Short mmCIF file of C-alpha atoms in Angstrom, two decimals:
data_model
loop_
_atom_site.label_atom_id
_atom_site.label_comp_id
_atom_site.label_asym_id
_atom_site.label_seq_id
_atom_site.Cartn_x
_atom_site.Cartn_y
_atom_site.Cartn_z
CA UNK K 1 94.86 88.70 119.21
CA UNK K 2 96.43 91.64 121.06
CA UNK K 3 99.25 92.34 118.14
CA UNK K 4 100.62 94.88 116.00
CA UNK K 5 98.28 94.54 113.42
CA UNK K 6 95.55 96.40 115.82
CA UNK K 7 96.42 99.80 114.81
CA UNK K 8 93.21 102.04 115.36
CA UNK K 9 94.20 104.42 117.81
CA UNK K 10 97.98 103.66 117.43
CA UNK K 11 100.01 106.66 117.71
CA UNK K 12 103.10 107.70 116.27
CA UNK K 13 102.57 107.49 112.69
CA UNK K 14 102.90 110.55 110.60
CA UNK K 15 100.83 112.01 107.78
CA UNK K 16 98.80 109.61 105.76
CA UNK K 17 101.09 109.49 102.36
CA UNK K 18 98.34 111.01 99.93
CA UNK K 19 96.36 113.80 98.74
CA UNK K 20 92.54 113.44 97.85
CA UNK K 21 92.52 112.95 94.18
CA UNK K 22 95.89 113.14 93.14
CA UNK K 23 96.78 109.41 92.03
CA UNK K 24 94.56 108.04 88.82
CA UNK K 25 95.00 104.38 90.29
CA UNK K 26 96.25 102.90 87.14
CA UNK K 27 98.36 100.48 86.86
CA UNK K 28 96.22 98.52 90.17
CA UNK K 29 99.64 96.55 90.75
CA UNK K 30 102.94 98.58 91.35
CA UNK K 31 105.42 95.14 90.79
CA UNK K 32 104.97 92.46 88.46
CA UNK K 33 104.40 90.10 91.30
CA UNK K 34 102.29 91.84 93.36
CA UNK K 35 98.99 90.05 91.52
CA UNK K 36 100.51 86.62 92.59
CA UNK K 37 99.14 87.82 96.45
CA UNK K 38 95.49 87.26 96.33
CA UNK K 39 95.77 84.89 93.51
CA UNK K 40 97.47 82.08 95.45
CA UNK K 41 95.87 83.30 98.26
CA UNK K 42 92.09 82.41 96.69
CA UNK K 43 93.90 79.05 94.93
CA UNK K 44 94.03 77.99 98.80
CA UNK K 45 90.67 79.22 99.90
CA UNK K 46 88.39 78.42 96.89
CA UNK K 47 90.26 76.00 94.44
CA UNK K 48 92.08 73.83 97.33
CA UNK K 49 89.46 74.75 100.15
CA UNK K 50 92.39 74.06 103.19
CA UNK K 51 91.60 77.41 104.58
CA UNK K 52 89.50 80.32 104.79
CA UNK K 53 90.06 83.88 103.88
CA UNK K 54 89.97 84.55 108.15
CA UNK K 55 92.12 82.11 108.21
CA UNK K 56 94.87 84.27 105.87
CA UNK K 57 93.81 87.49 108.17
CA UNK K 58 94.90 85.32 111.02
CA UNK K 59 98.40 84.06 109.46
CA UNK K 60 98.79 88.02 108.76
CA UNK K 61 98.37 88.99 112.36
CA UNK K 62 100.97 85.84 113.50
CA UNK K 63 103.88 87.24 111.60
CA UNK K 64 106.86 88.01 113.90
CA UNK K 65 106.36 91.89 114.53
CA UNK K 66 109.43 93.31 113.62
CA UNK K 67 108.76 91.32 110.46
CA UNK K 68 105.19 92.79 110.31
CA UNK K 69 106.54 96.56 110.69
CA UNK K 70 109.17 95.92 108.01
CA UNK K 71 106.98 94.02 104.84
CA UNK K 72 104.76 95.25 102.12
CA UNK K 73 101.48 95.02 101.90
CA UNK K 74 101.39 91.78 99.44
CA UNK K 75 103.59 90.37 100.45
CA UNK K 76 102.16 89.80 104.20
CA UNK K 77 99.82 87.98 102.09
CA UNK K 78 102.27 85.78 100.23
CA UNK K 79 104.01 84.56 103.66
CA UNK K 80 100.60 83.88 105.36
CA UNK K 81 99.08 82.19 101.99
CA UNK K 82 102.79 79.66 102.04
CA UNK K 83 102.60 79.26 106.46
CA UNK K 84 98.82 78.06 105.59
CA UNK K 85 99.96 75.80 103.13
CA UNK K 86 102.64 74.48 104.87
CA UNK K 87 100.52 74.08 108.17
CA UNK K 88 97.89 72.12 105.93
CA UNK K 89 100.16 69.92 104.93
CA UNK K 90 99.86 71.15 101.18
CA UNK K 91 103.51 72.11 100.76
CA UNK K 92 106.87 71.95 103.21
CA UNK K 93 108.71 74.39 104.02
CA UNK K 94 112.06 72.73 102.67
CA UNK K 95 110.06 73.14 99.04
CA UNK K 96 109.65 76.88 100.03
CA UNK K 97 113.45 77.10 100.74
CA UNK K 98 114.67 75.20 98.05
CA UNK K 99 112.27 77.54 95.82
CA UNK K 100 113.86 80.46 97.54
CA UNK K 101 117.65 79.54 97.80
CA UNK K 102 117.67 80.92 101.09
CA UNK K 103 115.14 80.42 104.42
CA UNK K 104 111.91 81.00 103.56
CA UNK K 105 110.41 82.95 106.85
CA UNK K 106 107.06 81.84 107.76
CA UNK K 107 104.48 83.20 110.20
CA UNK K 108 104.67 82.23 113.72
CA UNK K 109 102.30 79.37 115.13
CA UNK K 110 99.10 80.23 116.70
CA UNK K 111 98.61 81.20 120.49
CA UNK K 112 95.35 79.53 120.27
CA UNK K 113 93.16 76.81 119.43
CA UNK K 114 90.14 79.30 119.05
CA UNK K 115 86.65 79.69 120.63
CA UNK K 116 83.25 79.03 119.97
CA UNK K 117 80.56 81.56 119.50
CA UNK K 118 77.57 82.29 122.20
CA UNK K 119 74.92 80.93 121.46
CA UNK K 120 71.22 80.46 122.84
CA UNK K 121 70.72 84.59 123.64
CA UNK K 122 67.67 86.34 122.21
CA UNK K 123 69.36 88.69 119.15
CA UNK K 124 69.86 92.49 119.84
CA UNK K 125 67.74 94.92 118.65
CA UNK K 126 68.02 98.27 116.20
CA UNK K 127 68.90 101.16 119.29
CA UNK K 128 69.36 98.80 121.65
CA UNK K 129 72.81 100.41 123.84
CA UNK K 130 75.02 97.33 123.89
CA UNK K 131 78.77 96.78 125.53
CA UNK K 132 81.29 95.29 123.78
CA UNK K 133 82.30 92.29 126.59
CA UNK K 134 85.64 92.67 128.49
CA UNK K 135 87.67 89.88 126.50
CA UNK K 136 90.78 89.12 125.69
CA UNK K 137 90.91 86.52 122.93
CA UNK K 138 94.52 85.39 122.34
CA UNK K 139 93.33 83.66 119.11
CA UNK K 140 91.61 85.66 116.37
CA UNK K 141 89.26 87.78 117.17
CA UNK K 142 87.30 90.74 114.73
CA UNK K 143 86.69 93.29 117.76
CA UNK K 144 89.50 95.97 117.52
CA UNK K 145 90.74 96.94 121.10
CA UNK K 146 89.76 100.43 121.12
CA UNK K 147 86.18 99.45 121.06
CA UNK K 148 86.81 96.39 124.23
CA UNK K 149 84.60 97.36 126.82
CA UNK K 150 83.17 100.36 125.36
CA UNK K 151 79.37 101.07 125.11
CA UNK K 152 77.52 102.09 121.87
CA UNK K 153 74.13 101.96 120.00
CA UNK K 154 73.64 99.53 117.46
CA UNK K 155 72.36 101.06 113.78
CA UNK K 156 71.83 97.89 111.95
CA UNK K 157 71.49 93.95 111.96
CA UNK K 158 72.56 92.04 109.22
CA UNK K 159 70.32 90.51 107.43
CA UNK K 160 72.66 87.64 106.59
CA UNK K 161 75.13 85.31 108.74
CA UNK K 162 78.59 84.22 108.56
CA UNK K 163 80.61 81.84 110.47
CA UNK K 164 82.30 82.99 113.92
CA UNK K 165 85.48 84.40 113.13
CA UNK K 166 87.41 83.11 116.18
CA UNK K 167 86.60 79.81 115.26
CA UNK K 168 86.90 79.95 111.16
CA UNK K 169 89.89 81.53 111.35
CA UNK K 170 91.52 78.69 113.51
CA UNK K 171 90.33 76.30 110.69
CA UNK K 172 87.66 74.95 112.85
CA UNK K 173 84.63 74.46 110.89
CA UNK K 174 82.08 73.88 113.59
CA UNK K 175 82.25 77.84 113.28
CA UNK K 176 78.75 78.78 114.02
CA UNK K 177 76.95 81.56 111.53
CA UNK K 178 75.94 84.55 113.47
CA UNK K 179 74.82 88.17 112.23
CA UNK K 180 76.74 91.12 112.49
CA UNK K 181 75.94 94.63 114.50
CA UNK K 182 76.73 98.21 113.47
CA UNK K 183 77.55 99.42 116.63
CA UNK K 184 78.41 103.07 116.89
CA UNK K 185 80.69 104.75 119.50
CA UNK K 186 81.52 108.35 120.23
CA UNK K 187 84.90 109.18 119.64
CA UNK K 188 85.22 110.67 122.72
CA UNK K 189 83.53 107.20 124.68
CA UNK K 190 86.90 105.51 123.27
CA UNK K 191 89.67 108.07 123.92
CA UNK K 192 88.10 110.87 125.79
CA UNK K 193 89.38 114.44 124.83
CA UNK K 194 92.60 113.32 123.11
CA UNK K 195 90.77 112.60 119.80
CA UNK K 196 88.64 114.20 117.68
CA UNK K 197 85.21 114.68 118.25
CA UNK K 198 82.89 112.33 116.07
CA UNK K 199 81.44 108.86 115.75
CA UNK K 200 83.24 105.21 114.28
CA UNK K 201 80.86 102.81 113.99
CA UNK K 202 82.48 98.88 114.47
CA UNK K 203 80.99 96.00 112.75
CA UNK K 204 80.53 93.39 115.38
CA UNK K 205 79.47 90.10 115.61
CA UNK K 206 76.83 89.30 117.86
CA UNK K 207 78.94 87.01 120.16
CA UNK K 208 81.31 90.15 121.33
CA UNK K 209 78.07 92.51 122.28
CA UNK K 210 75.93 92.43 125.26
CA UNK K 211 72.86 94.50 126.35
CA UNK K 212 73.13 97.25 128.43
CA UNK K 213 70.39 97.12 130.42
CA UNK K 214 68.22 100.47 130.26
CA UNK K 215 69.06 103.25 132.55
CA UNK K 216 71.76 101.63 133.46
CA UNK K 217 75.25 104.37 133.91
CA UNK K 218 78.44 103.64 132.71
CA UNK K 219 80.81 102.33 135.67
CA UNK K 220 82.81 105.80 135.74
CA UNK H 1 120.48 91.24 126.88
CA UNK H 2 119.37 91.06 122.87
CA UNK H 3 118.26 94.16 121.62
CA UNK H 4 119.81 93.30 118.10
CA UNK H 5 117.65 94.68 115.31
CA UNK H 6 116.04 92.37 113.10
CA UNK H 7 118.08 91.22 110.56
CA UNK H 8 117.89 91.82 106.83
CA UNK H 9 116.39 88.90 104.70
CA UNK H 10 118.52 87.64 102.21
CA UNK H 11 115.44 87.36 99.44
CA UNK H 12 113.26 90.31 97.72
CA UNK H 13 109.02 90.20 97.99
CA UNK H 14 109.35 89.09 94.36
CA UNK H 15 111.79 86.41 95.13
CA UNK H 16 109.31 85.14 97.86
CA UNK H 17 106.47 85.46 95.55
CA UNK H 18 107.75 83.56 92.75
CA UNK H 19 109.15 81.09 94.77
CA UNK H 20 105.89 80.27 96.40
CA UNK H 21 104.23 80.27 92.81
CA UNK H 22 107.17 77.77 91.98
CA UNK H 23 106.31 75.39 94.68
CA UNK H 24 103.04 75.63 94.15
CA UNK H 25 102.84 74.97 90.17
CA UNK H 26 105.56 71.83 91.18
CA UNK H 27 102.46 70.59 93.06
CA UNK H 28 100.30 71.41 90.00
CA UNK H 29 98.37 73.26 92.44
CA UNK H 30 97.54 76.19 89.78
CA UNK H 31 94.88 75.41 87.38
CA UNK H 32 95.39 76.76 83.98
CA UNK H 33 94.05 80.60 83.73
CA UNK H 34 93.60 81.46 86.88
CA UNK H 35 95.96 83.96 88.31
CA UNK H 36 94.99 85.10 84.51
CA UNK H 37 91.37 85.57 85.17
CA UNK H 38 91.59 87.06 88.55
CA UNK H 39 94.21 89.03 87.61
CA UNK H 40 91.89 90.50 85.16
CA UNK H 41 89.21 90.64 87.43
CA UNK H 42 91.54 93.05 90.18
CA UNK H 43 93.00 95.21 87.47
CA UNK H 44 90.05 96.19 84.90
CA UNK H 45 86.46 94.94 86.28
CA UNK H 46 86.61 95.70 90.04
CA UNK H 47 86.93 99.28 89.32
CA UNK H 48 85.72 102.89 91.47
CA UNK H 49 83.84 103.71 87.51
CA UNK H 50 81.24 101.19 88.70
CA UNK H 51 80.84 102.86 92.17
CA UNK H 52 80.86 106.25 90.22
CA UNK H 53 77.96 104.41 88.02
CA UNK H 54 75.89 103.44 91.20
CA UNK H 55 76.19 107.12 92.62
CA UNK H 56 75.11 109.14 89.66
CA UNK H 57 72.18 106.86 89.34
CA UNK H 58 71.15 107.31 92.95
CA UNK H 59 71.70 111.65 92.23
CA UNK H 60 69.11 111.34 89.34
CA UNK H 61 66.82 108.33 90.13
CA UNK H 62 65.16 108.45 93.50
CA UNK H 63 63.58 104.90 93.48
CA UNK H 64 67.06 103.64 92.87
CA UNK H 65 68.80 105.74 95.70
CA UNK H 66 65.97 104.29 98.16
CA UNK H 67 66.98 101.13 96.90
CA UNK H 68 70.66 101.82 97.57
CA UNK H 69 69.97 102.88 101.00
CA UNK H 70 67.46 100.11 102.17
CA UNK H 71 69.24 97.21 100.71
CA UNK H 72 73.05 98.39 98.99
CA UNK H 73 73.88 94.85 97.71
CA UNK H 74 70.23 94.66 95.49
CA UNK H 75 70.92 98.23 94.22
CA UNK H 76 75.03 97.54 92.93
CA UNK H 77 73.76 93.77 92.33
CA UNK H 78 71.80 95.48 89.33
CA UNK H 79 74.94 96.73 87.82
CA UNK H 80 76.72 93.28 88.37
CA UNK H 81 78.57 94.97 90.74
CA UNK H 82 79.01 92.09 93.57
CA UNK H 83 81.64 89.18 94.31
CA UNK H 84 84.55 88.63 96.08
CA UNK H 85 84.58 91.19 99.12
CA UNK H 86 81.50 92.82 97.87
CA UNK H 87 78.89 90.21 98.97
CA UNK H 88 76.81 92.35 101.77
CA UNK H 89 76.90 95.77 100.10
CA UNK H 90 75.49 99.28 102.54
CA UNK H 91 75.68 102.62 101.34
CA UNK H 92 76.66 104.99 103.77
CA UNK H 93 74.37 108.54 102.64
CA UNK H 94 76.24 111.69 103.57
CA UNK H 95 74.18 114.98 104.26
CA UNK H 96 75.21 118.69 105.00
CA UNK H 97 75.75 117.90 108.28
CA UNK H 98 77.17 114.15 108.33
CA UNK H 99 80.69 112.63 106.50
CA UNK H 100 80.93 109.08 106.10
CA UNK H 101 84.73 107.58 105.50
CA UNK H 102 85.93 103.84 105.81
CA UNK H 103 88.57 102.10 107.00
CA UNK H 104 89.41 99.10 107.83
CA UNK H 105 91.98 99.62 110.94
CA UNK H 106 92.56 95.32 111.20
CA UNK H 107 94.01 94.75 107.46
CA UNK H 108 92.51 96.51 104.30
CA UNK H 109 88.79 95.25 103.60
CA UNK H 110 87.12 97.29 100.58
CA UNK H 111 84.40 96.56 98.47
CA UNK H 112 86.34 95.14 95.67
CA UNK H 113 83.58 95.13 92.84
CA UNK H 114 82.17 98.32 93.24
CA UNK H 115 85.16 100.88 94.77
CA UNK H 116 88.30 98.58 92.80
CA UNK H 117 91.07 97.05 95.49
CA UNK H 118 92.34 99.29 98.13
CA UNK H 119 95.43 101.73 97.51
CA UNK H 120 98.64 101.83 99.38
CA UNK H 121 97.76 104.73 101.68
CA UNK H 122 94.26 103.63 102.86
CA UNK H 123 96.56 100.17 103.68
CA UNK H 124 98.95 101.83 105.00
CA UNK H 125 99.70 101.68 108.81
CA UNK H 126 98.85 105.58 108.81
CA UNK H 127 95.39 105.56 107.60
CA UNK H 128 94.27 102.43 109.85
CA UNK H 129 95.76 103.98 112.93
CA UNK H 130 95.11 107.08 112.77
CA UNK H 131 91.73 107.63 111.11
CA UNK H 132 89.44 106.28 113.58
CA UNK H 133 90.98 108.25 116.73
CA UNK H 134 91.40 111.94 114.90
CA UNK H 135 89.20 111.64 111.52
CA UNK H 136 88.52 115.25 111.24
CA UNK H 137 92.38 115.91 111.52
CA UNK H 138 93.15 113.31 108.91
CA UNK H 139 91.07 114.56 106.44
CA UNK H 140 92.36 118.10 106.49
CA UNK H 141 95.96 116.89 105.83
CA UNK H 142 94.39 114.53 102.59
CA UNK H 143 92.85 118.07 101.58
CA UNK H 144 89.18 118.29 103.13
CA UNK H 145 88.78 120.76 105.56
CA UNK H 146 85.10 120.14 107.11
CA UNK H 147 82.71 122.80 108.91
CA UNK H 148 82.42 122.37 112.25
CA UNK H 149 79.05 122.09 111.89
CA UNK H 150 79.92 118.67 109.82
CA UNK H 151 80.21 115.74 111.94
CA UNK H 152 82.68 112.85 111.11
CA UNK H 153 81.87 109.33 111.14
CA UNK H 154 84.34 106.26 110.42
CA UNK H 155 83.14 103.28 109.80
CA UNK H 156 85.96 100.39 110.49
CA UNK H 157 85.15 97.16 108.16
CA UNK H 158 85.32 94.80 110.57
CA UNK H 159 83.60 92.03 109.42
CA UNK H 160 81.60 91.17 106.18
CA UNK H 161 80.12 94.52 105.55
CA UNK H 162 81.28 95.99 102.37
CA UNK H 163 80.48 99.74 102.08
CA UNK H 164 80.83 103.00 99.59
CA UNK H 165 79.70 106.17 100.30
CA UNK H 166 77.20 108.33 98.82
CA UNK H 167 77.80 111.83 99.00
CA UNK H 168 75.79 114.63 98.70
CA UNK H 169 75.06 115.29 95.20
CA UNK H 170 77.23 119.00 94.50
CA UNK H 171 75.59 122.37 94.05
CA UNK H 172 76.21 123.35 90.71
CA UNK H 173 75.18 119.94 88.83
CA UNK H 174 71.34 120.24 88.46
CA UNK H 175 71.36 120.18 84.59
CA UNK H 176 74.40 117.46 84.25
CA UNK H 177 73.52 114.44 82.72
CA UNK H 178 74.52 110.96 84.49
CA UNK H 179 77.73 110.50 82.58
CA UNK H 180 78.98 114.06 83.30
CA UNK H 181 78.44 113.32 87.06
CA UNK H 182 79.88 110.13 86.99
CA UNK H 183 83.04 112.12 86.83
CA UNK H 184 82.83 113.61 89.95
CA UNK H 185 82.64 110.66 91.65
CA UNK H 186 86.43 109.18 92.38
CA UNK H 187 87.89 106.13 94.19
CA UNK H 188 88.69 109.12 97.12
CA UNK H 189 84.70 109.83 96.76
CA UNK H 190 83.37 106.43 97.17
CA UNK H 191 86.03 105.57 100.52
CA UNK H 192 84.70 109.00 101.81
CA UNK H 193 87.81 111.17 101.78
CA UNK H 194 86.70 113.77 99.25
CA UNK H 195 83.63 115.67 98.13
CA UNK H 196 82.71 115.43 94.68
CA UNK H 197 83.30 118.59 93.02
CA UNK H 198 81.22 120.35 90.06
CA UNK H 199 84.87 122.31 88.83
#
């Protein structure tokens, strides 16, 4: 999904509001109800089991934008935790305004149903050079646009699997497992001289990567 | 033509909070203890001390740092450092030529049990945007100014990867024991935006 919450290589934004060191960390919650985030948040996902935890990164990314730009960091996670227990039928949202006193403003509604993974291809390989395919996913997707189309080497396979996040996060469990890549990217392969020079490194499942076959250039 | 600014909400954060807590305890939909037991989970046990632990031991025990680097989530799983968000554990191994930092530019993923929940800043819009795109730049405004000769690398958590960095053990420390260097080793260590210091 194509929305605000995509922010690697955003610009605009000013200095990043620290300094190494200076902050001891304690108290880990600011507000007194800042705890209640992930708390109800993991009541849904492991105590109720009506969604998954890509599901809640997906009911993050569907809040209205200028409601994105303007909310704190826990409490994105409150509104997405009540829209996915509203749209499970756990709660309503007259409860949630009745609760409130006042409208209780949920995410918006999906764009998408979701997609399955590929399936069927022969895995990729430790150095192989792989492309990240030329998609646009209007559900949830784990592929951050900077990277869409972009050629890199891949540093490690997971040893482990997890279900397709496209699919989990639409609450679809036929989400098939697949490994994950490290793929790393020069800086410069994503935006050319107007960054700095250096390497990210994107961990992608296997279902956004292709091979590059060898020898092959980059169409300039 | 609507250009109108979005409008202010009529309720706090809190207020949403509790009211969604409300709902949800009318629907005795909270079992007894457990915002309690998590809460105590996020604000004492998932805490950067145990990546500190993990790092000192790899400075002073090289069968354990090979064991950090090969397979991360054996080597912190030894501690009882896994769990929530912390379930496929690599160590990132920074030299005198390489910095490792993470991000995670889609929302905020962070190892929970061994680096403690992410702070505002590396959640903030700031960090996630601009980090991957100008790293080197970033990290001289936090207050590390790199060599040229040092090359950056980000590492976005993008999926179910959960990483910490090791950094290059400081000049300085030979003699300290593995509780003294635990103390060089912060939260800002373990993300990747500092260097551990011996002053």
């Amino acid at each position: 999904m194509d929305g605000f919450h995509d922010l690697g290589g955003f610009q605009g934004f000013g200095p990043v509001p620290h300094r190494i060191n200076s902050l001891s960390y304690q108290p880990v919650f600011k507000q007194d109800w800042e705890h209640l985030a992930y708390s109800l948040m993991f009541i849904g996902v492991d105590q109720l089991k009506k969604f998954s935890v890509d599901e809640v990164r997906h009911a993050v990314e569907r809040l209205d934008v200028r409601q994105h730009v303007g909310t704190e960091y826990y409490e994105r996670y409150v509104i997405a935790t009540a829209t996915l227990l509203v749209e499970t039928g756990v709660i309503t949202q007259a409860e949630l305004d009745e609760a409130l006193g006042s409208p209780f403003k949920l995410a918006n509604p999906a764009h998408s149903q979701g997609r399955p993974a590929i399936t069927g291809r022969a895995p990729f390989a430790v150095g192989d050079r792989v492309r990240v395919r030329d998609e646009y996913v209007a559900g949830h997707i784990r592929m951050p646009a900077y990277v869409r189309g972009k050629e890199g080497v891949i540093l490690h396979r997971t040893h482990e699997q997890w279900p397709f996040p496209d699919t989990i996060g639409h609450g679809d469990l036929s989400a098939v497992p697949q490994p994950t890549y490290h793929v790393e990217f020069k800086v410069t392969d994503l935006w050319g001289d107007a960054a700095d020079d250096g390497r990210v490194v994107v961990d992608l499942f296997e279902s956004y990567l292709d091979k590059v076959q060898g020898g092959h250039a980059v169409v300039p | 033509m609507s250009t109108s600014a979005p409008r202010a909400t009529p309720s706090t954060p809190a207020e949403r909070a509790r009211a969604l807590l409300q709902v949800m305890k009318n629907r005795a939909l909270v079992p007894d203890g457990y915002i309690e037991q998590l809460t105590q989970l996020m604000e004492h046990q998932w805490n950067p001390q145990n990546g500190a632990r993990v790092v000192a031991k790899a400075w002073t025990d090289p069968a354990f740092r090979e064991l950090l680097l090969r397979d991360g989530t054996a080597a912190c799983a030894q501690f009882g450092y896994t769990g929530p968000q912390g379930e496929y554990i690599v160590a990132l191994e920074d030299t005198p030529t390489l910095k490792n930092v993470i991000v995670c530019s889609l929302c905020s993923c962070t190892n929970w049990p061994v680096l403690g929940l992410p702070p505002e800043w590396y959640k903030g819009f700031e960090f996630r945007a601009r980090l991957v795109r100008e790293g080197r730049t970033v990290l001289r405004e936090l207050g590390t100014e790199l060599p040229a000769e040092v090359q950056v690398k980000v590492w976005d958590t993008t999926a179910e990867t959960r990483y910490l960095v090791l950094p290059v053990r400081p000049a300085g420390t030979e003699n300290w024991s593995e509780e003294e260097l635990q103390k060089c080793v912060t939260k800002d260590v373990l993300i990747g935006v500092a260097l551990p210091s011996a002053g």
